[in-house]
PDB file of C-alpha atoms in Angstrom:
ATOM      1  CA  MET N 315      45.822  69.202 -67.234  1.00  0.00           C
ATOM      2  CA  ARG N 316      44.693  71.978 -64.919  1.00  0.00           C
ATOM      3  CA  LYS N 317      42.920  69.524 -62.618  1.00  0.00           C
ATOM      4  CA  LEU N 318      46.020  67.339 -62.456  1.00  0.00           C
ATOM      5  CA  LEU N 319      48.217  70.328 -61.603  1.00  0.00           C
ATOM      6  CA  THR N 320      45.809  71.489 -58.885  1.00  0.00           C
ATOM      7  CA  THR N 321      45.629  68.005 -57.378  1.00  0.00           C
ATOM      8  CA  GLY N 322      49.411  67.681 -57.454  1.00  0.00           C
ATOM      9  CA  LEU N 323      49.996  71.010 -55.732  1.00  0.00           C
ATOM     10  CA  LEU N 324      47.356  70.283 -53.109  1.00  0.00           C
ATOM     11  CA  SER N 325      48.941  66.904 -52.419  1.00  0.00           C
ATOM     12  CA  LEU N 326      52.356  68.539 -52.168  1.00  0.00           C
ATOM     13  CA  PHE N 327      51.190  71.056 -49.564  1.00  0.00           C
ATOM     14  CA  LEU N 328      49.263  68.469 -47.575  1.00  0.00           C
ATOM     15  CA  PHE N 329      51.674  65.550 -47.472  1.00  0.00           C
ATOM     16  CA  VAL N 330      55.205  66.966 -47.700  1.00  0.00           C
ATOM     17  CA  PRO N 331      55.186  68.271 -44.080  1.00  0.00           C
ATOM     18  CA  TYR N 332      54.510  64.714 -42.895  1.00  0.00           C
ATOM     19  CA  ALA N 333      57.266  63.308 -45.081  1.00  0.00           C
ATOM     20  CA  VAL N 334      59.951  65.675 -43.791  1.00  0.00           C
ATOM     21  CA  GLY N 335      58.863  65.300 -40.178  1.00  0.00           C
ATOM     22  CA  ALA N 336      57.588  68.847 -39.776  1.00  0.00           C
ATOM     23  CA  ILE N 337      54.269  67.458 -38.612  1.00  0.00           C
ATOM     24  CA  THR N 338      53.985  64.397 -36.449  1.00  0.00           C
ATOM     25  CA  VAL N 339      50.753  62.652 -35.636  1.00  0.00           C
ATOM     26  CA  SER N 340      50.366  62.261 -31.908  1.00  0.00           C
ATOM     27  CA  ASP N 341      47.572  60.771 -29.867  1.00  0.00           C
ATOM     28  CA  THR N 342      48.359  62.937 -26.847  1.00  0.00           C
ATOM     29  CA  GLY N 343      46.312  65.883 -28.134  1.00  0.00           C
ATOM     30  CA  LEU N 344      47.076  69.539 -27.662  1.00  0.00           C
ATOM     31  CA  LYS N 345      49.056  69.066 -24.444  1.00  0.00           C
ATOM     32  CA  GLY N 346      51.421  66.653 -26.173  1.00  0.00           C
ATOM     33  CA  THR N 347      51.822  69.004 -29.122  1.00  0.00           C
ATOM     34  CA  ALA N 348      52.573  71.890 -26.751  1.00  0.00           C
ATOM     35  CA  ASP N 349      55.160  69.761 -24.954  1.00  0.00           C
ATOM     36  CA  VAL N 350      56.857  68.822 -28.244  1.00  0.00           C
ATOM     37  CA  ALA N 351      57.012  72.514 -29.178  1.00  0.00           C
ATOM     38  CA  ASN N 352      58.343  73.449 -25.704  1.00  0.00           C
ATOM     39  CA  TYR N 353      55.335  75.741 -25.245  1.00  0.00           C
ATOM     40  CA  ASP N 354      54.561  76.878 -21.723  1.00  0.00           C
ATOM     41  CA  THR N 355      51.012  75.738 -20.980  1.00  0.00           C
ATOM     42  CA  THR N 356      50.694  77.561 -17.680  1.00  0.00           C
ATOM     43  CA  THR N 357      48.774  80.830 -17.574  1.00  0.00           C
ATOM     44  CA  ALA N 358      50.998  82.853 -19.891  1.00  0.00           C
ATOM     45  CA  GLY N 359      54.113  81.822 -17.992  1.00  0.00           C
ATOM     46  CA  GLY N 360      52.694  82.910 -14.633  1.00  0.00           C
ATOM     47  CA  ASN N 361      54.000  86.451 -15.095  1.00  0.00           C
ATOM     48  CA  ILE N 362      51.726  89.499 -15.323  1.00  0.00           C
ATOM     49  CA  ALA N 363      53.902  91.127 -17.992  1.00  0.00           C
ATOM     50  CA  THR N 364      53.786  87.969 -20.081  1.00  0.00           C
ATOM     51  CA  PHE N 365      50.029  87.739 -19.573  1.00  0.00           C
ATOM     52  CA  ILE N 366      49.503  91.338 -20.699  1.00  0.00           C
ATOM     53  CA  GLY N 367      51.788  90.852 -23.679  1.00  0.00           C
ATOM     54  CA  THR N 368      50.149  87.600 -24.735  1.00  0.00           C
ATOM     55  CA  TYR N 369      46.481  88.377 -24.185  1.00  0.00           C
ATOM     56  CA  ILE N 370      46.260  92.149 -24.636  1.00  0.00           C
ATOM     57  CA  ILE N 371      49.163  93.611 -26.607  1.00  0.00           C
ATOM     58  CA  GLN N 372      49.551  90.899 -29.260  1.00  0.00           C
ATOM     59  CA  PRO N 373      45.867  90.877 -30.267  1.00  0.00           C
ATOM     60  CA  VAL N 374      45.773  94.683 -30.378  1.00  0.00           C
ATOM     61  CA  LEU N 375      48.898  94.766 -32.548  1.00  0.00           C
ATOM     62  CA  GLY N 376      47.344  92.170 -34.815  1.00  0.00           C
ATOM     63  CA  ILE N 377      44.227  94.308 -35.220  1.00  0.00           C
ATOM     64  CA  VAL N 378      46.336  97.412 -35.892  1.00  0.00           C
ATOM     65  CA  GLY N 379      48.288  95.522 -38.546  1.00  0.00           C
ATOM     66  CA  LEU N 380      45.048  94.373 -40.145  1.00  0.00           C
ATOM     67  CA  ILE N 381      43.699  97.931 -40.166  1.00  0.00           C
ATOM     68  CA  PHE N 382      46.946  99.129 -41.777  1.00  0.00           C
ATOM     69  CA  LEU N 383      46.688  96.439 -44.442  1.00  0.00           C
ATOM     70  CA  VAL N 384      43.058  97.302 -45.222  1.00  0.00           C
ATOM     71  CA  LEU N 385      43.822 101.031 -45.410  1.00  0.00           C
ATOM     72  CA  THR N 386      46.793 100.402 -47.686  1.00  0.00           C
ATOM     73  CA  LEU N 387      44.756  98.186 -49.994  1.00  0.00           C
ATOM     74  CA  TYR N 388      41.891 100.701 -50.024  1.00  0.00           C
ATOM     75  CA  ALA N 389      44.237 103.574 -50.872  1.00  0.00           C
ATOM     76  CA  GLY N 390      45.888 101.508 -53.593  1.00  0.00           C
ATOM     77  CA  VAL N 391      42.566 100.591 -55.174  1.00  0.00           C
ATOM     78  CA  LEU N 392      41.400 104.193 -54.891  1.00  0.00           C
ATOM     79  CA  TRP N 393      44.575 105.410 -56.588  1.00  0.00           C
ATOM     80  CA  MET N 394      44.448 102.792 -59.352  1.00  0.00           C
ATOM     81  CA  THR N 395      40.791 103.502 -60.125  1.00  0.00           C
ATOM     82  CA  SER N 396      41.124 107.284 -60.029  1.00  0.00           C
ATOM     83  CA  SER N 397      41.417 107.500 -63.840  1.00  0.00           C
ATOM     84  CA  GLY N 398      43.596 110.569 -63.526  1.00  0.00           C
ATOM     85  CA  ASN N 399      41.243 112.389 -61.146  1.00  0.00           C
ATOM     86  CA  ALA N 400      43.599 114.539 -59.079  1.00  0.00           C
ATOM     87  CA  ASP N 401      41.248 114.702 -56.088  1.00  0.00           C
ATOM     88  CA  MET N 402      41.037 110.913 -55.794  1.00  0.00           C
ATOM     89  CA  VAL N 403      44.815 110.571 -56.136  1.00  0.00           C
ATOM     90  CA  LYS N 404      45.302 113.202 -53.428  1.00  0.00           C
ATOM     91  CA  LYS N 405      42.855 111.390 -51.143  1.00  0.00           C
ATOM     92  CA  ALA N 406      44.657 108.062 -51.734  1.00  0.00           C
ATOM     93  CA  LYS N 407      48.033 109.643 -50.946  1.00  0.00           C
ATOM     94  CA  GLU N 408      46.656 111.147 -47.733  1.00  0.00           C
ATOM     95  CA  ILE N 409      45.274 107.778 -46.659  1.00  0.00           C
ATOM     96  CA  LEU N 410      48.617 106.093 -47.353  1.00  0.00           C
ATOM     97  CA  VAL N 411      50.648 108.734 -45.531  1.00  0.00           C
ATOM     98  CA  ASN N 412      48.315 108.799 -42.529  1.00  0.00           C
ATOM     99  CA  SER N 413      48.228 105.009 -42.254  1.00  0.00           C
ATOM    100  CA  VAL N 414      52.038 104.803 -42.352  1.00  0.00           C
ATOM    101  CA  ILE N 415      52.295 107.542 -39.711  1.00  0.00           C
ATOM    102  CA  GLY N 416      49.824 105.626 -37.542  1.00  0.00           C
ATOM    103  CA  LEU N 417      51.777 102.412 -37.963  1.00  0.00           C
ATOM    104  CA  VAL N 418      55.033 104.160 -36.999  1.00  0.00           C
ATOM    105  CA  ILE N 419      53.379 105.618 -33.895  1.00  0.00           C
ATOM    106  CA  VAL N 420      52.060 102.203 -32.849  1.00  0.00           C
ATOM    107  CA  ALA N 421      55.440 100.556 -33.486  1.00  0.00           C
ATOM    108  CA  ALA N 422      57.206 103.231 -31.430  1.00  0.00           C
ATOM    109  CA  ALA N 423      54.703 102.830 -28.600  1.00  0.00           C
ATOM    110  CA  TYR N 424      55.253  99.080 -28.653  1.00  0.00           C
ATOM    111  CA  ALA N 425      59.029  99.509 -28.604  1.00  0.00           C
ATOM    112  CA  ILE N 426      58.849 101.889 -25.650  1.00  0.00           C
ATOM    113  CA  THR N 427      56.476  99.581 -23.772  1.00  0.00           C
ATOM    114  CA  ALA N 428      58.685  96.553 -24.447  1.00  0.00           C
ATOM    115  CA  ALA N 429      61.760  98.456 -23.254  1.00  0.00           C
ATOM    116  CA  VAL N 430      60.016  99.535 -20.046  1.00  0.00           C
ATOM    117  CA  PHE N 431      58.729  96.010 -19.330  1.00  0.00           C
ATOM    118  CA  ASN N 432      62.184  94.540 -19.986  1.00  0.00           C
ATOM    119  CA  ALA N 433      63.816  97.092 -17.711  1.00  0.00           C
ATOM    120  CA  LEU N 434      61.284  96.495 -14.953  1.00  0.00           C
ATOM    121  CA  SER N 435      61.488  92.714 -15.183  1.00  0.00           C
ATOM    122  CA  SER N 436      65.298  92.658 -15.175  1.00  0.00           C
ATOM    123  CA  GLY N 437      65.573  95.263 -12.424  1.00  0.00           C
ATOM    124  CA  SER N 438      68.046  97.395 -14.365  1.00  0.00           C
ATOM    125  CA  ILE N 439      66.361 100.668 -13.407  1.00  0.00           C
ATOM    126  CA  SER N 440      68.031 102.162 -10.360  1.00  0.00           C
ATOM    127  CA  GLY N 441      66.075 104.692  -8.391  1.00  0.00           C
TER     128      GLY N 441
END
């Protein structure tokens, strides 16, 4: 029964996207897929701000998010395995608080950077 359920779920996840048209098989390769998705295949749109955002900021934000996730999981495991030890619980709380503060700082820095880039690209700053 378990094998049948596993096979059924795997089949559902593999073949339903084809049935509803979410995935189409194309012989044009990646370029054709990018064209279908209206994805700009030029060098990050040909704009330096877009290039920096695509190839520098997004990967760094992804790494920061991964670090936050790992720290949160570590603090949670530390707290759950503390067995009532007050020092371990305190350490776990400090890790959680510091990781959230770090995430807020990174999010604020991103928001400020995005606002500055948007203002510079639209020319709305008058000097």
